[in-house]
Coordinates of N, CA and C in Angstrom, one line a residue:
M1 N 67.0 59.1 107.0 CA 66.5 60.0 106.0 C 67.4 60.0 104.8
A2 N 67.0 59.7 103.7 CA 67.8 59.5 102.5 C 68.5 60.9 102.1
A3 N 67.7 62.0 102.3 CA 68.3 63.3 101.9 C 69.5 63.6 102.7
Q4 N 69.6 63.2 104.0 CA 70.7 63.5 104.8 C 71.9 62.6 104.3
E5 N 71.7 61.4 104.0 CA 72.7 60.5 103.6 C 73.3 61.0 102.2
I6 N 72.4 61.4 101.3 CA 72.9 61.9 100.0 C 73.7 63.2 100.2
S7 N 73.3 64.0 101.1 CA 74.0 65.3 101.4 C 75.4 65.0 102.0
L8 N 75.5 64.0 102.8 CA 76.8 63.6 103.4 C 77.7 63.1 102.3
E9 N 77.1 62.3 101.4 CA 77.9 61.7 100.3 C 78.4 62.8 99.4
A10 N 77.5 63.8 99.1 CA 77.9 65.0 98.3 C 79.1 65.7 99.0
L11 N 79.1 65.8 100.3 CA 80.2 66.5 101.0 C 81.5 65.7 100.8
G12 N 81.4 64.4 100.8 CA 82.5 63.6 100.5 C 83.1 63.8 99.1
L13 N 82.2 64.0 98.2 CA 82.6 64.3 96.8 C 83.3 65.6 96.8
L14 N 82.8 66.6 97.5 CA 83.5 67.9 97.5 C 84.8 67.9 98.2
Q15 N 84.9 67.1 99.2 CA 86.2 66.9 99.9 C 87.2 66.3 99.0
A16 N 86.8 65.3 98.3 CA 87.8 64.6 97.3 C 88.2 65.6 96.3
L17 N 87.3 66.5 95.8 CA 87.7 67.5 94.8 C 88.7 68.6 95.4
L18 N 88.4 68.9 96.7 CA 89.3 69.9 97.3 C 90.7 69.4 97.5
H19 N 90.9 68.1 97.6 CA 92.2 67.4 97.7 C 92.7 67.0 96.3
H20 N 92.0 67.4 95.3 CA 92.4 67.1 93.9 C 92.6 65.6 93.7
D21 N 91.8 64.8 94.4 CA 91.8 63.3 94.2 C 90.6 63.0 93.3
Y22 N 91.0 63.1 92.0 CA 89.9 63.0 91.0 C 89.4 61.6 90.8
D23 N 90.2 60.6 91.1 CA 89.7 59.2 91.0 C 88.7 59.0 92.1
E24 N 89.0 59.4 93.3 CA 88.0 59.3 94.4 C 86.8 60.1 94.1
A25 N 86.9 61.3 93.6 CA 85.8 62.2 93.3 C 84.9 61.6 92.2
H26 N 85.5 61.0 91.3 CA 84.8 60.3 90.2 C 83.9 59.2 90.8
F27 N 84.6 58.4 91.7 CA 83.8 57.3 92.3 C 82.7 57.8 93.2
R28 N 82.9 58.9 93.9 CA 81.9 59.4 94.8 C 80.8 60.1 94.0
A29 N 81.1 60.7 92.9 CA 80.1 61.3 92.0 C 79.1 60.3 91.5
G30 N 79.7 59.1 91.1 CA 78.8 58.0 90.6 C 77.9 57.5 91.7
H31 N 78.5 57.4 92.9 CA 77.8 56.9 94.1 C 76.6 57.9 94.4
V32 N 76.9 59.2 94.5 CA 75.9 60.2 94.8 C 74.8 60.1 93.7
A33 N 75.2 60.0 92.4 CA 74.2 59.9 91.3 C 73.3 58.7 91.5
R34 N 73.8 57.6 91.8 CA 73.0 56.3 91.9 C 72.1 56.4 93.1
H35 N 72.6 56.9 94.2 CA 71.8 56.9 95.5 C 70.7 58.0 95.3
A36 N 71.0 59.1 94.7 CA 70.0 60.1 94.5 C 68.9 59.6 93.5
A37 N 69.3 58.9 92.5 CA 68.3 58.4 91.5 C 67.4 57.3 92.2
L38 N 68.0 56.5 93.0 CA 67.3 55.5 93.7 C 66.2 56.1 94.5
H39 N 66.4 57.2 95.1 CA 65.4 57.9 96.0 C 64.7 59.0 95.3
E40 N 64.8 59.0 93.9 CA 64.1 59.9 93.0 C 64.4 61.4 93.3
H41 N 65.6 61.7 93.7 CA 66.1 63.1 93.8 C 66.8 63.4 92.5
L42 N 66.0 63.5 91.4 CA 66.6 63.5 90.1 C 67.5 64.7 89.8
P43 N 67.2 65.9 90.3 CA 68.1 67.0 90.0 C 69.5 66.8 90.6
V44 N 69.5 66.2 91.8 CA 70.8 65.8 92.5 C 71.5 64.8 91.6
A45 N 70.8 63.8 91.2 CA 71.4 62.7 90.4 C 71.9 63.3 89.1
D46 N 71.2 64.2 88.4 CA 71.7 64.8 87.2 C 72.9 65.6 87.4
A47 N 73.0 66.4 88.5 CA 74.2 67.2 88.7 C 75.4 66.3 89.0
A48 N 75.2 65.3 89.8 CA 76.3 64.3 90.2 C 76.7 63.6 88.9
E49 N 75.8 63.2 88.0 CA 76.2 62.6 86.8 C 77.0 63.5 85.9
R50 N 76.7 64.8 85.9 CA 77.5 65.8 85.1 C 78.9 65.8 85.7
I51 N 79.1 65.8 87.0 CA 80.4 65.9 87.6 C 81.1 64.6 87.3
E52 N 80.4 63.4 87.4 CA 81.1 62.2 87.1 C 81.6 62.1 85.6
T53 N 80.8 62.7 84.7 CA 81.2 62.7 83.3 C 82.5 63.6 83.1
L54 N 82.5 64.8 83.8 CA 83.6 65.7 83.7 C 84.9 65.0 84.2
L55 N 84.7 64.1 85.2 CA 85.9 63.5 85.9 C 86.4 62.3 85.2
Q56 N 85.7 61.8 84.2 CA 86.0 60.6 83.5 C 87.4 60.7 82.8
E57 N 87.8 61.9 82.4 CA 89.0 62.1 81.6 C 90.2 62.4 82.5
G58 N 89.9 62.5 83.9 CA 91.0 62.9 84.8 C 90.8 64.3 85.2
T59 N 91.7 65.2 85.0 CA 91.6 66.6 85.5 C 90.6 67.3 84.6
P60 N 89.5 67.8 85.3 CA 88.4 68.4 84.5 C 88.7 69.8 84.1
D61 N 87.9 70.3 83.2 CA 87.8 71.8 82.9 C 87.2 72.5 84.1
T62 N 88.0 73.4 84.6 CA 87.6 74.0 85.9 C 86.3 74.9 85.8
D63 N 86.1 75.5 84.6 CA 84.9 76.3 84.5 C 83.6 75.4 84.4
A64 N 83.7 74.3 83.7 CA 82.6 73.4 83.6 C 82.4 72.7 85.0
L65 N 83.4 72.4 85.7 CA 83.3 71.8 87.0 C 82.6 72.7 88.0
H66 N 83.0 74.0 87.9 CA 82.5 75.0 88.8 C 80.9 75.1 88.6
V67 N 80.5 75.1 87.3 CA 79.1 75.2 87.0 C 78.4 74.0 87.5
A68 N 79.0 72.8 87.3 CA 78.3 71.5 87.8 C 78.3 71.5 89.3
L69 N 79.3 72.0 90.0 CA 79.3 72.0 91.5 C 78.2 72.9 92.0
R70 N 78.0 74.1 91.3 CA 77.0 75.0 91.8 C 75.6 74.3 91.6
S71 N 75.4 73.6 90.5 CA 74.2 72.9 90.3 C 74.0 71.9 91.3
L72 N 75.0 71.1 91.7 CA 74.9 70.1 92.7 C 74.5 70.7 94.1
A73 N 75.2 71.8 94.4 CA 74.9 72.5 95.7 C 73.5 73.0 95.8
H74 N 73.0 73.6 94.7 CA 71.7 74.1 94.6 C 70.7 72.9 94.7
S75 N 70.9 71.8 94.0 CA 70.0 70.7 94.0 C 70.0 70.0 95.4
V76 N 71.1 69.9 96.1 CA 71.2 69.3 97.4 C 70.4 70.2 98.4
D77 N 70.6 71.5 98.3 CA 69.8 72.5 99.2 C 68.3 72.3 99.0
R78 N 67.9 72.3 97.8 CA 66.4 72.1 97.5 C 65.9 70.8 98.0
M79 N 66.7 69.7 97.8 CA 66.3 68.4 98.3 C 66.2 68.4 99.8
Q80 N 67.1 69.0 100.5 CA 67.0 69.1 102.0 C 65.8 69.9 102.4
L81 N 65.6 71.0 101.8 CA 64.4 71.8 102.1 C 63.1 71.1 102.0
I82 N 63.0 70.3 100.9 CA 61.8 69.5 100.6 C 61.6 68.4 101.7
A83 N 62.8 67.8 102.0 CA 62.7 66.7 103.0 C 62.3 67.3 104.4
L84 N 62.8 68.4 104.8 CA 62.5 69.1 106.0 C 61.0 69.4 106.1
R85 N 60.5 69.9 104.9 CA 59.0 70.3 104.9 C 58.2 69.0 105.0
R86 N 58.6 68.0 104.4 CA 57.8 66.7 104.4 C 57.8 66.1 105.8
A87 N 58.9 66.3 106.5 CA 59.1 65.8 107.9 C 58.4 66.7 108.9
G88 N 57.8 67.9 108.5 CA 57.1 68.8 109.4 C 58.1 69.6 110.2
K89 N 59.3 69.7 109.8 CA 60.3 70.5 110.6 C 60.5 71.9 110.1
L90 N 59.9 72.2 108.9 CA 60.0 73.5 108.3 C 58.6 73.8 107.7
F91 N 58.2 75.0 107.9 CA 56.9 75.4 107.3 C 57.1 76.3 106.2

């Protein structure tokens, strides 16, 4: 299921950010964005692209990053909910 893979990739992005490894986080954000776009999870792709853009310069503005991370988390949650409904595991 693509939604699960994208969710795990997003967790890897969060882990890199927690460790302040901005180069790794930048790489992972791009990967999440491309994978989500490939599977047409566009809100997730957009949120990951925003994070990728913020990380291009190195250490990001924490307020802008916080907003982008909240958007990513919300988008991933919605993506998983939709995937579960389509799989018949949630009504």
